[in-house]
Coordinates of C-alpha atoms and ligand atoms in Angstrom, one line a residue:
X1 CA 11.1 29.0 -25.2
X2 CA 10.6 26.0 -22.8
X3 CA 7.3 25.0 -24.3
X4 CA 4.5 24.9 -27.3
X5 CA 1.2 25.7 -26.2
X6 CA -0.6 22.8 -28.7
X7 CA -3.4 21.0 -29.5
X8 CA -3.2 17.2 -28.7
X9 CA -3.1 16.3 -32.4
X10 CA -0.2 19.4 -33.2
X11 CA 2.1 17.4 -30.1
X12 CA 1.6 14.4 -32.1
X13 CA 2.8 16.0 -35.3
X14 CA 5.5 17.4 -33.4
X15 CA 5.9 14.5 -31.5
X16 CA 6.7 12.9 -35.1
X17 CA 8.8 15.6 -36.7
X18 CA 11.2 15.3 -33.6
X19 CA 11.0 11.5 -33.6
X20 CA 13.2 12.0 -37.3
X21 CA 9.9 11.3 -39.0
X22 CA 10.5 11.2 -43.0
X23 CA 6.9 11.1 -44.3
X24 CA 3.3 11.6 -42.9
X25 CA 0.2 10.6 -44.6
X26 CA -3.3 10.9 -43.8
X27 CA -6.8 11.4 -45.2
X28 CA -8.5 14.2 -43.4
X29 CA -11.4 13.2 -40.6
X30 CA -12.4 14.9 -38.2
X31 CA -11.0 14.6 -35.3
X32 CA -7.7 13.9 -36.6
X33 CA -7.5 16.9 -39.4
X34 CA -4.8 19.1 -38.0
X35 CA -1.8 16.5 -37.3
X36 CA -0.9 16.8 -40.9
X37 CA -1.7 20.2 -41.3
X38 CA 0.1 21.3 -38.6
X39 CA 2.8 19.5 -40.1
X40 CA 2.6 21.1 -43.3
X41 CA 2.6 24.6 -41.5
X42 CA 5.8 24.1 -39.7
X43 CA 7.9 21.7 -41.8
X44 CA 10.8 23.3 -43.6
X45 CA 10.8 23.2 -47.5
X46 CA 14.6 21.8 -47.6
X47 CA 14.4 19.8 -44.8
X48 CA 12.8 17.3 -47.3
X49 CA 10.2 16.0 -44.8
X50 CA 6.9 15.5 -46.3
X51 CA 3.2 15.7 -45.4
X52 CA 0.6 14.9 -47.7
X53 CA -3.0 14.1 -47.9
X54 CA -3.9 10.8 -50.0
X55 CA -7.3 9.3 -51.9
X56 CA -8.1 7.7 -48.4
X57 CA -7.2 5.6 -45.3
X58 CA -5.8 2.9 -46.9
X59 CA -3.8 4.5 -49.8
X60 CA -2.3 6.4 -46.8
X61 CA -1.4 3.1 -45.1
X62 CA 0.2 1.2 -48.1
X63 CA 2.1 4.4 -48.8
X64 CA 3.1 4.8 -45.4
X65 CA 4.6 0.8 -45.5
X66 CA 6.3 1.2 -48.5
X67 CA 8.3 4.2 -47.0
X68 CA 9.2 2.0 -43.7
X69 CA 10.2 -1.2 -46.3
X70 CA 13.0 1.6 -47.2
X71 CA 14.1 2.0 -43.3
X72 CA 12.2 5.6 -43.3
X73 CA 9.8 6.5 -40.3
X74 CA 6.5 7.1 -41.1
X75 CA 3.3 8.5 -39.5
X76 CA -0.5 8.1 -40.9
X77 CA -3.1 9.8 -39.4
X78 CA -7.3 9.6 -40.0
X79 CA -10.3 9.3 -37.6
X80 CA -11.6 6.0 -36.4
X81 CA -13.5 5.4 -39.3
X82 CA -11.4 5.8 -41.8
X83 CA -9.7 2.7 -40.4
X84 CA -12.2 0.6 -41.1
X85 CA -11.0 2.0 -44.9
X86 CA -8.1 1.2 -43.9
X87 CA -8.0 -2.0 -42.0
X88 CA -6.7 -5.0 -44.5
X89 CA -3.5 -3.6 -44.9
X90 CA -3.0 -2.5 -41.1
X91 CA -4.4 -6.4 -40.6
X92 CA -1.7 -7.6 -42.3
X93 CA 1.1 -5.1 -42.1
X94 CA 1.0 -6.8 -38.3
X95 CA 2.9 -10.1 -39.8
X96 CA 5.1 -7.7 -41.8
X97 CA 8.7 -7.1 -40.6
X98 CA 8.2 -3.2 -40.3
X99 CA 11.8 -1.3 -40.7
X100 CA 11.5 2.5 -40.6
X101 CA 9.1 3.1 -37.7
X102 CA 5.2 3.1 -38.3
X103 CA 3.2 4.8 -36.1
X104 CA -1.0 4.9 -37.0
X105 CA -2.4 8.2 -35.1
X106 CA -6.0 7.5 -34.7
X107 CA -8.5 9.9 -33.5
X108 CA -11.8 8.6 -31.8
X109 CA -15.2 10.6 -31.7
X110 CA -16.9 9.9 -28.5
X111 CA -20.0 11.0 -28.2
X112 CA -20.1 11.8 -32.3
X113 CA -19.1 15.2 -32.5
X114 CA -19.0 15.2 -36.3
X115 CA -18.7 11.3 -36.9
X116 CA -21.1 8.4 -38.0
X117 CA -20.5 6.4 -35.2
X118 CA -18.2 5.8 -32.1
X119 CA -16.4 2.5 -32.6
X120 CA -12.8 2.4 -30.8
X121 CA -9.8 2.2 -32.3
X122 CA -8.3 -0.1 -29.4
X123 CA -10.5 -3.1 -30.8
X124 CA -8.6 -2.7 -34.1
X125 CA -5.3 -3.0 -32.5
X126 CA -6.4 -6.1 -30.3
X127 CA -7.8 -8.1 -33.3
X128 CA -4.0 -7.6 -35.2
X129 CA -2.5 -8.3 -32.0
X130 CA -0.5 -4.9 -32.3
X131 CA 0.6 -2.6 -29.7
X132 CA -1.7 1.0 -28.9
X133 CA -0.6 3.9 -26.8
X134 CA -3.3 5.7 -25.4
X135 CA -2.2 9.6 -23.9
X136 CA -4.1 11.2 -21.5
X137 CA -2.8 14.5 -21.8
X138 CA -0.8 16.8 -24.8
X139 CA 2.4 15.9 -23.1
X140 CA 1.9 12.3 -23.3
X141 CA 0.5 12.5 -26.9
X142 CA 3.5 14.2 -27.7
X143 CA 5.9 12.1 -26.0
X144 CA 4.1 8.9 -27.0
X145 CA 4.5 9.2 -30.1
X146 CA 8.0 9.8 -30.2
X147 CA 7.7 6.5 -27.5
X148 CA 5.8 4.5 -30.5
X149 CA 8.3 5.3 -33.2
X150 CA 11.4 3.6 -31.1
X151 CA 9.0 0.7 -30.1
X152 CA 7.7 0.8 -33.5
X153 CA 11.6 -0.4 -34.8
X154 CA 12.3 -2.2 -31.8
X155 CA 9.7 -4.8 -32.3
X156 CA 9.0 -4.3 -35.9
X157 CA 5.7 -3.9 -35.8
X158 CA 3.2 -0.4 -36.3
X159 CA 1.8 1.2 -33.5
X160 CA -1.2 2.6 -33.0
X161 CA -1.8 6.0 -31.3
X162 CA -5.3 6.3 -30.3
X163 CA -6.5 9.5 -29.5
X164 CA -10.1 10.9 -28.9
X165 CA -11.8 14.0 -29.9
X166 CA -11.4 16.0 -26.9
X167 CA -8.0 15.7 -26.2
X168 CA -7.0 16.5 -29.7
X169 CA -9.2 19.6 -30.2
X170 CA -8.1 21.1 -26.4
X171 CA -4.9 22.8 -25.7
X172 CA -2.2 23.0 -23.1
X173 CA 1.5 23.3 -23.0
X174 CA 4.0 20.5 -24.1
X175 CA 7.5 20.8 -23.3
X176 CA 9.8 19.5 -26.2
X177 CA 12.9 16.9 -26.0
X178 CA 15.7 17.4 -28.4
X179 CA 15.0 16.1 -31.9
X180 CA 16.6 12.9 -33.9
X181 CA 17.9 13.0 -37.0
X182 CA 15.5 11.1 -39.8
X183 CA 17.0 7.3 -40.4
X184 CA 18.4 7.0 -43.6
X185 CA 16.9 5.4 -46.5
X186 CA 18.0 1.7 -46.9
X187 CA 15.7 -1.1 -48.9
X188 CA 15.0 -4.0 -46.8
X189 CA 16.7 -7.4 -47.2
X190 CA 14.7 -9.9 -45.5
X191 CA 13.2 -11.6 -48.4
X192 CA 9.9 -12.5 -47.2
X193 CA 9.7 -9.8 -44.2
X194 CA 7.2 -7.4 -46.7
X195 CA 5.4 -10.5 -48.3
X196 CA 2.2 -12.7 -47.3
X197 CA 2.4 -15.4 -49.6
X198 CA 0.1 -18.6 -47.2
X199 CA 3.9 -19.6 -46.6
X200 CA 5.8 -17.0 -45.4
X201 CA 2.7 -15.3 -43.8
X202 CA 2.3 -18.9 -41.5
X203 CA 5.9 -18.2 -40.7
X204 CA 5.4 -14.9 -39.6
X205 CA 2.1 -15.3 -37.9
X206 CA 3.7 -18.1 -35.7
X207 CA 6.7 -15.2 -34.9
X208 CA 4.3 -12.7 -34.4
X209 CA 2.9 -14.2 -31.8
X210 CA 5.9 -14.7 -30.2
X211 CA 6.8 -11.7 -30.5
X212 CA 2.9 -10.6 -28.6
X213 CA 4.0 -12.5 -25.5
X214 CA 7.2 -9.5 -25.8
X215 CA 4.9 -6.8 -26.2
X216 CA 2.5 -7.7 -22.9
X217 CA 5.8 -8.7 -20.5
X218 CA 6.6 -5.0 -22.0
X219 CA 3.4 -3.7 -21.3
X220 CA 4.2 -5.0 -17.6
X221 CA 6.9 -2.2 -17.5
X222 CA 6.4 0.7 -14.5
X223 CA 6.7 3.2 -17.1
X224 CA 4.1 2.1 -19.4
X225 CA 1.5 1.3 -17.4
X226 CA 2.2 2.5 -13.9
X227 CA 0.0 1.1 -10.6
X228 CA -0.2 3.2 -7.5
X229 CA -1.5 1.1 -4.3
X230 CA -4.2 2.6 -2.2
X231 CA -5.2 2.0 1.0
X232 CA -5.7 -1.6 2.3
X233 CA -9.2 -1.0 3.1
X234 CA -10.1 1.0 0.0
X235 CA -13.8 -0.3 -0.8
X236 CA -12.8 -0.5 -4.8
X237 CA -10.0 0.4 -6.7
X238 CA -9.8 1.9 -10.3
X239 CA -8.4 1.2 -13.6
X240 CA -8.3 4.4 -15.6
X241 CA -7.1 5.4 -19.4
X242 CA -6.9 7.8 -22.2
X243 CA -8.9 10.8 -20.5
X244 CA -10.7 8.6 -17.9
X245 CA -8.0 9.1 -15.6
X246 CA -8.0 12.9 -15.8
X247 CA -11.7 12.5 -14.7
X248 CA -11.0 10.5 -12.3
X249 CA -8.1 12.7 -11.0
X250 CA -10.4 15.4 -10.6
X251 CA -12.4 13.8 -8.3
X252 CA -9.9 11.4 -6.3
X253 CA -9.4 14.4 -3.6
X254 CA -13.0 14.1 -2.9
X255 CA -13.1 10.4 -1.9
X256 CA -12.0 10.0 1.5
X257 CA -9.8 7.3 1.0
X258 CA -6.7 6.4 -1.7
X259 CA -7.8 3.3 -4.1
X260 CA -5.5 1.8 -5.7
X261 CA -5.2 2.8 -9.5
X262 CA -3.7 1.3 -12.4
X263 CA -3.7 3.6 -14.7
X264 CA -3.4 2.1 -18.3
X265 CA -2.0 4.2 -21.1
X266 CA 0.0 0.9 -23.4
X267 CA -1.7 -2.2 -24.5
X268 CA -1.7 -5.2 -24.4
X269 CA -3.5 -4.7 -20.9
X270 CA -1.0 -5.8 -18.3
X271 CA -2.7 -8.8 -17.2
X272 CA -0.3 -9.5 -14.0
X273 CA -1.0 -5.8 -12.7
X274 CA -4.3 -5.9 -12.6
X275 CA -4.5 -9.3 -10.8
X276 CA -2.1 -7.6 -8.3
X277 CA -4.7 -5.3 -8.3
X278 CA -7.1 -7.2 -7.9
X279 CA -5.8 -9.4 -5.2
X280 CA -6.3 -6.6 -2.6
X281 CA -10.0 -5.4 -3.6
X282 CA -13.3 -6.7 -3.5
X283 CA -14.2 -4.3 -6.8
X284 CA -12.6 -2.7 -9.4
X285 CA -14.3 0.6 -11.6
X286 CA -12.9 1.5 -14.5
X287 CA -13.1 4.1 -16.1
X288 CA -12.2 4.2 -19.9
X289 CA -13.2 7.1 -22.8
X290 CA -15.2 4.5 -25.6
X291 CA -16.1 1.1 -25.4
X292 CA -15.9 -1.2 -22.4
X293 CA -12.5 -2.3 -24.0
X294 CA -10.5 -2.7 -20.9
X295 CA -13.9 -4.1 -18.7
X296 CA -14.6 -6.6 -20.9
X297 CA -11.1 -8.1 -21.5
X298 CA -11.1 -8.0 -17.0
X299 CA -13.9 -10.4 -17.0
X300 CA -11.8 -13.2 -18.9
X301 CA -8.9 -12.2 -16.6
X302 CA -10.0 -12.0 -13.0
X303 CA -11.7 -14.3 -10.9
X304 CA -15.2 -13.8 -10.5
X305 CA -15.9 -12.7 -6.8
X306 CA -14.0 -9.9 -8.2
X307 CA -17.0 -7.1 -8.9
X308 CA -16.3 -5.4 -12.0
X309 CA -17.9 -1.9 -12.6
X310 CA -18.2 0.2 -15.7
X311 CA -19.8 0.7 -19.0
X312 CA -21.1 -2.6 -18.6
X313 CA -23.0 -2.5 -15.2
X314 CA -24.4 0.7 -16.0
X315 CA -22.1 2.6 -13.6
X316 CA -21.0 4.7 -16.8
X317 CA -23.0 5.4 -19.5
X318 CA -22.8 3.4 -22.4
X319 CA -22.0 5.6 -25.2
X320 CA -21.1 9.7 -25.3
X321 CA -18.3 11.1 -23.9
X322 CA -17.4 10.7 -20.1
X323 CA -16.8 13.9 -18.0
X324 CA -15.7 14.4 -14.5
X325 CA -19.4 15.0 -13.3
X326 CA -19.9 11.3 -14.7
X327 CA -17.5 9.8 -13.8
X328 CA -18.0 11.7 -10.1
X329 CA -21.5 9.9 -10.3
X330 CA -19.8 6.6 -10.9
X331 CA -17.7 6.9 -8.0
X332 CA -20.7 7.7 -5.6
X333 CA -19.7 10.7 -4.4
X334 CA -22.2 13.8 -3.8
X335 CA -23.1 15.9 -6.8
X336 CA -20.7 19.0 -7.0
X337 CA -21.7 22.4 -6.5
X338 CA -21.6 24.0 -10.1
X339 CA -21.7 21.1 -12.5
X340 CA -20.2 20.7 -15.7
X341 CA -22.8 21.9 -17.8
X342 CA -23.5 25.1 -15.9
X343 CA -22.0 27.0 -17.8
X344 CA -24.2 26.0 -20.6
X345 CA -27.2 26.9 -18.3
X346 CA -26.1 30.0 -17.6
X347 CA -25.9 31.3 -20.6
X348 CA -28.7 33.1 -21.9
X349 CA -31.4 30.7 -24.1
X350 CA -30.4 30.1 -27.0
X351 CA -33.0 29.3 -30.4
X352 CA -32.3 25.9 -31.4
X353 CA -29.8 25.9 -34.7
X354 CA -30.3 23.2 -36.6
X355 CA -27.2 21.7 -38.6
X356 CA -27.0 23.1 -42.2
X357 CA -25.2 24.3 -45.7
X358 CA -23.6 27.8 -45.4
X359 CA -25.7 30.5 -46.6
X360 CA -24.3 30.8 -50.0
X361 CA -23.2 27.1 -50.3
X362 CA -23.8 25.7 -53.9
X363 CA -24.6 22.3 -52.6
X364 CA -28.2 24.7 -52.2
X365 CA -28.1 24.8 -55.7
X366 CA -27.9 21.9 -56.6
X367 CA -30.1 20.5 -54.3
X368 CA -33.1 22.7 -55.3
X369 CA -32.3 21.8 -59.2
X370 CA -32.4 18.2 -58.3
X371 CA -35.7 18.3 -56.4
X372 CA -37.2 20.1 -59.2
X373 CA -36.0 18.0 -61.7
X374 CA -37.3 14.7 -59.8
X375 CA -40.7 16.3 -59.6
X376 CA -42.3 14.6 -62.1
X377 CA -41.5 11.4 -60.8
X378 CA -43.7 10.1 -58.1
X379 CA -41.4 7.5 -56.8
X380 CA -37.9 8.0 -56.9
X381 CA -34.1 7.4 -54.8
X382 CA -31.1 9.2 -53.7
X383 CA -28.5 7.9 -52.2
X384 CA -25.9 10.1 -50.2
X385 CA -22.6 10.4 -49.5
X386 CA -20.2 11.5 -46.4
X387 CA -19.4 15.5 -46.6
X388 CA -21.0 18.7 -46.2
X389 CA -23.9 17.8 -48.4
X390 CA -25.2 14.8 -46.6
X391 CA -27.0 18.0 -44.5
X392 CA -29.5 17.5 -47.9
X393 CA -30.9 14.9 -45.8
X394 CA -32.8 17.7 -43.7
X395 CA -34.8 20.5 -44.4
X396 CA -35.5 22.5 -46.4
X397 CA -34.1 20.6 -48.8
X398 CA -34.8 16.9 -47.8
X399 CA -33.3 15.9 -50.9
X400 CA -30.9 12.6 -50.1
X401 CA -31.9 9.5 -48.3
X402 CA -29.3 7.1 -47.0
X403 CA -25.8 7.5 -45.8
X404 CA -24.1 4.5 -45.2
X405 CA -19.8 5.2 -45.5
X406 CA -17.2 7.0 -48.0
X407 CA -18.4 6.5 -51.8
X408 CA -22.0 4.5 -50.6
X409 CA -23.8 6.9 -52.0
X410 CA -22.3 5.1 -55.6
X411 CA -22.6 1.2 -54.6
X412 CA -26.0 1.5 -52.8
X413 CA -28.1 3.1 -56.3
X414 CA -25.7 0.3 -57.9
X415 CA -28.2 -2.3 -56.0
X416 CA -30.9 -0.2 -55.6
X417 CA -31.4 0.1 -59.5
X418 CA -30.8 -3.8 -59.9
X419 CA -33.7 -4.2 -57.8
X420 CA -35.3 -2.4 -60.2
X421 CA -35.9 0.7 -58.3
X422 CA -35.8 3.8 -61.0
X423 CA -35.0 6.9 -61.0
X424 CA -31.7 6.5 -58.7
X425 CA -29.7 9.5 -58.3
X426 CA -26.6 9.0 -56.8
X427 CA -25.3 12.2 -54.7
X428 CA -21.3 12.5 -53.6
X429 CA -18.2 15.4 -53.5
X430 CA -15.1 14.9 -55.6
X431 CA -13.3 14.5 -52.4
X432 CA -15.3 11.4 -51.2
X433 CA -15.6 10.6 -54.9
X434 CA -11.6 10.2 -55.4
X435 CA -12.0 8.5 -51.9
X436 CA -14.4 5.3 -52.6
X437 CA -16.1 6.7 -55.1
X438 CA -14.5 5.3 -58.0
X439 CA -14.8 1.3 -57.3
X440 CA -18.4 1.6 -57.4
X441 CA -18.3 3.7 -60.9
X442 CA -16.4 0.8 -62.3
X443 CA -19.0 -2.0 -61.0
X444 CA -22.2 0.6 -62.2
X445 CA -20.4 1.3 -65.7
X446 CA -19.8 -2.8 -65.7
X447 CA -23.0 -3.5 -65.2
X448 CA -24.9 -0.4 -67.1
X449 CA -27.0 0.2 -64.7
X450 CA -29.2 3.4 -64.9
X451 CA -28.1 5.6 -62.4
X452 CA -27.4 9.1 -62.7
X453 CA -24.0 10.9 -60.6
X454 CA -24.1 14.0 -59.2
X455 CA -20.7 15.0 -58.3
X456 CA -20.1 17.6 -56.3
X457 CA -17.4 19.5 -57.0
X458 CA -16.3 22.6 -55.2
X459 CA -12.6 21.9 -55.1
X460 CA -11.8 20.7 -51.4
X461 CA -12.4 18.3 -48.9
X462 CA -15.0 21.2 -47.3
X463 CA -16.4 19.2 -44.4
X464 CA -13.3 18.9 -42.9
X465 CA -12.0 22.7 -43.0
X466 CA -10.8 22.9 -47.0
X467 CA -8.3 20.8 -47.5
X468 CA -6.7 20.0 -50.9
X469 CA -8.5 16.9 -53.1
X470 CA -6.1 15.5 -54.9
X471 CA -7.1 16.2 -58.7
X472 CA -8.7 19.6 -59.5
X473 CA -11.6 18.8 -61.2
X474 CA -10.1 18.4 -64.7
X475 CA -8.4 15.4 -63.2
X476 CA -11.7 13.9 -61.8
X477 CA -13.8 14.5 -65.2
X478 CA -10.6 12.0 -67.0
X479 CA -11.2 9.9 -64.2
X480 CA -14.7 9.6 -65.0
X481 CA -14.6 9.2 -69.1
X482 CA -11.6 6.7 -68.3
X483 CA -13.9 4.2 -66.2
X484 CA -16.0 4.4 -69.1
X485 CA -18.7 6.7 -69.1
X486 CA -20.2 8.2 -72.6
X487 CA -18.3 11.5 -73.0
X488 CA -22.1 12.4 -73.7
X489 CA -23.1 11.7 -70.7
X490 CA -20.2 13.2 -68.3
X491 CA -21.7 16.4 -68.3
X492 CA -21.4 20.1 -66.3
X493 CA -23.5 22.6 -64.7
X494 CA -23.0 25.5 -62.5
X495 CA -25.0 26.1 -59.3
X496 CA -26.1 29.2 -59.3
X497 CA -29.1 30.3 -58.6
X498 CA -29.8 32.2 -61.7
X499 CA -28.9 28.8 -63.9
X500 CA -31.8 26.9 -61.2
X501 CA -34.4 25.9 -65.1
X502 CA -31.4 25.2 -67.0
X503 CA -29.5 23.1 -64.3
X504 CA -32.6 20.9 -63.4
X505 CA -33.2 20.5 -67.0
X506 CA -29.8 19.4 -67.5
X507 CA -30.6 16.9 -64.6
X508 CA -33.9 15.5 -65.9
X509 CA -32.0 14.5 -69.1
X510 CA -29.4 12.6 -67.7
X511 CA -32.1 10.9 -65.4
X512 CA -34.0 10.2 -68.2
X513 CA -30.5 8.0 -69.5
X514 CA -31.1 4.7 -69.4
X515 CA -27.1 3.7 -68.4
X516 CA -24.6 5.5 -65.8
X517 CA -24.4 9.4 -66.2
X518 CA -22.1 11.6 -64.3
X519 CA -23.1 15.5 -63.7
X520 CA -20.9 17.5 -62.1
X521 CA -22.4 20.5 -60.5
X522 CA -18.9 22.6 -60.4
X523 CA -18.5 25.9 -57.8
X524 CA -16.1 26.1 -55.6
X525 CA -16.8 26.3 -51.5
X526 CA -17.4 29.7 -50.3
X527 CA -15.8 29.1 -47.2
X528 CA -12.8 28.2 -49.4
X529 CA -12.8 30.8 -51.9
X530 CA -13.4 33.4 -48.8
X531 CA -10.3 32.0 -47.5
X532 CA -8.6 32.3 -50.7
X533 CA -9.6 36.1 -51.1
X534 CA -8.5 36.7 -47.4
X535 CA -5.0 35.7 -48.1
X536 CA -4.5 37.2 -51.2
X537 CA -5.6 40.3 -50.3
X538 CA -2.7 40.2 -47.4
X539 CA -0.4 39.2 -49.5
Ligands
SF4_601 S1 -18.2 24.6 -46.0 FE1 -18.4 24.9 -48.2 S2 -19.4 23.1 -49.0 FE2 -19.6 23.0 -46.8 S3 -21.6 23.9 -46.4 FE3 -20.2 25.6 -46.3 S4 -20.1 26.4 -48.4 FE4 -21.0 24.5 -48.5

């Protein structure tokens, strides 16, 4: 076989399994899920390569530096959010003397598929001054990340993959290069490369930025970064990345003329090939999937009788993802004959179907027990979390009312109750709970504020497709009583809906509590346990 047919995120896991890659880590996010489970699929059991969800983003990340302080190559993976979670130790892992290769596969959400905002990953690996491939195609994202690994060692330094939602969730066929063997494991001998005392981390800063003037002559490289002059009397010419370019590519034919493109898939931006870019045209589009990241940076680089189109002029929209009829729009040319979305119109109306829990769900559950049980209170508060169950916001239910980030849902009835708000009923899964949940127990317990907990536990990460949580629920509940809530009030119900007077009884007691009480309303998933059943019965 001369090719995979693959996802964009399965050519980065392969991408890392034949770069020798030791360990992955990751917290799942979507659209950045399937890299590690696509690696747990196809890794051998004795080829002693492992891939393993962790508590969150930045557990991942620490892990993933102490395995390259011991020469091993590593790969994390999570969406853009979670590296906001993760962002002080990939800050200062960029004055670290990396060892084993460290590569950070981030996927973006344009457009917010299934994401609380759209912020771009590139911006994180400006502000630590560390380098970022960015593939346009399953190919590239494959052989990028094998290209990040070496670069990775060669400059000591992570990388950071950035990858957006529709080029990891589409598929096309990637043609593999023969694998390298996994370094070996060696502990690091530079005494202050993994240490950020003020001292040593002035010392490295000061090299580090050295070492960025490296990284943008390298970013100058044809290979990187290539530019393909147009003609002379082209009326723009384009910078392209990331998926922008395929857009673009897809109208190009249609143009009448050649402009000359630089098409950026490494950063830093190659400052001297866009002003050789620049130096023949009058204006420049570009085209970029996310923020203006690229036009904005132009406007400190290029003189300014250069026109500079994009995001920014309102030649692209703003926010969403870009397509090739929009980016045809930005490029002036006549609107196609059958447009992107017509094969939406076609189709034959559909009724409008409203997010929601699966039928079944015991999220429902518990949601009905909880509005009954807050009945009797005119004024009341819940605060959600991230997951499935932040759909309690909407009907029917209506039953949660702010979602901030992972483990909020905790921190914000923390304040809300020391403003003197009461009842506050705090609403998050034991996968976001293990997440960020458990900082914000230890402030409310510290603090004794009264809040009630409702955990909700149904034994996976369900949002993102039923992943593992780390602890089974036994786990959690020891968790709980260890941070110091009253074994009295760490209690359990079961939603059902036969149990609905008993469960919201349960529920007005503990609200009733004037300290922190955790409930955990405990049934598993039933997308899960369907699963379950399905491969059981096969095997
Ligand atoms: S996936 Fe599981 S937890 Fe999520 S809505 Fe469906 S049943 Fe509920």
């Amino acid at each position: 076989m001369d090719g995979y047919v693959l996802l964009g995120n399965e050519a980065v896991a392969l991408g890392a399994l034949h770069a020798g890659v030791s360990l992955a880590y990751g917290y799942p996010g979507t659209p950045s899920t399937e890299i590690i489970e696509y690696m747990q699929q196809v890794i051998e059991p004795k080829s002693g390569v492992r891939a393993q969800w962790c508590s969150n983003e930045k557990t991942a990340y620490e892990a993933a530096v102490g395995a390259s302080a011991m020469n091993r190559r590593v790969l994390v993976t999570m969406k853009h959010v979670g590296l906001n979670v993760a962002a002080d130790p990939f800050m200062n892992s960029a004055i670290m003397n990396i060892k084993g290769g460290v590569v950070l596969a981030v996927a973006d959400d344009p457009g917010m598929h299934s994401s609380q905002n759209e912020q771009d990953s590139r911006f994180y690996a400006d502000f630590a001054k560390l380098p970022c491939f960015e593939p346009h195609n399953q190919q590239e994202a494959y052989e990028m990340t094998r290209a990040a690994f070496d670069l990775s060692e060669r400059f000591h330094v992570p990388v950071l993959l950035r990858l957006v939602t529709r080029l990891s969730h589409s598929r096309a066929i990637v043609r593999p290069n023969p694998s390298r063997d996994a370094n070996p494991m060696v502990k690091f001998t530079g005494k202050d490369d993994f240490i950020t005392l003020p001292a040593t981390s002035r010392k490295r800063y000061a090299e580090h930025l050295e070492l960025y003037k490296r990284l943008r002559a390298y970013a100058e490289s044809e290979t990187v970064n290539p530019l393909k002059p147009g003609d002379t009397d082209a009326p723009f010419s384009v910078i392209t990345s990331g998926l922008g370019h395929n857009y673009f590519e897809e109208n190009a034919e249609d143009l009448g003329f050649s402009p000359s493109v630089l098409h950026v898939n490494f950063y830093p931006l190659p400052e001297e090939k866009i002003r050789t870019l620049a130096a023949g045209s009058k204006r420049i589009l570009c085209i970029e999937e996310g923020y203006p990241f690229i036009e904005r940076l132009l406007r400190g680089i290029l003189p300014v009788s250069v026109t500079v189109s994009g995001k920014l002029d309102g030649s692209l929209p703003p926010s969403g993802e870009l397509n090739p009829d929009i980016v045809r729009t930005a490029l002036k040319l006549p609107e196609p004959s059958s447009k992107v979305e017509d094969g939406h119109r076609n189709l034959a109306p559909l009724p409008g179907r409203p997010p929601q829990l699966c039928k079944g769900c015991p999220h429902r559950d518990t949601f009905k027990a909880l509005n009954t049980a807050l009945e009797t209170y005119e004024n009341h508060l819940v605060t959600g979390d991230i997951g499935c169950y932040t759909l309690g916001y909407l009907p029917p239910f209506e039953a949660i009312e702010t979602g901030l980030c992972m483990g909020a849902s905790i921190t914000m009835a923390r304040g809300a109750a020391q403003a003197g708000m009461y009842p506050v009923v705090a609403v998050i899964g034991d996968s976001t709970f293990m997440h960020s949940g458990l900082t914000g127990l230890a402030d409310a317990v510290s603090s004794s504020v009264p809040i009630t907990i409702l955990i909700l536990d149904n034994s996976t990460t369900a949002m993102t497709g039923g992943q593992d949580t780390i602890f089974e629920s036994k786990g959690i509940r020891k968790v709980v009583l260890g941070l110091g809530v009253e074994p009295e009030h760490c209690v359990e119900m079961v939603p059902l809906p036969t149990k609905h007077e008993e469960n919201s009884d349960l529920l007005r007691r503990e609200i009733e509590y004037k300290g922190v009480s955790v409930v955990f309303a405990f049934r598993e998933c039933i997308q899960t346990a369907k699963r379950k059943h399905t491969k059981e019965a096969k095997a």
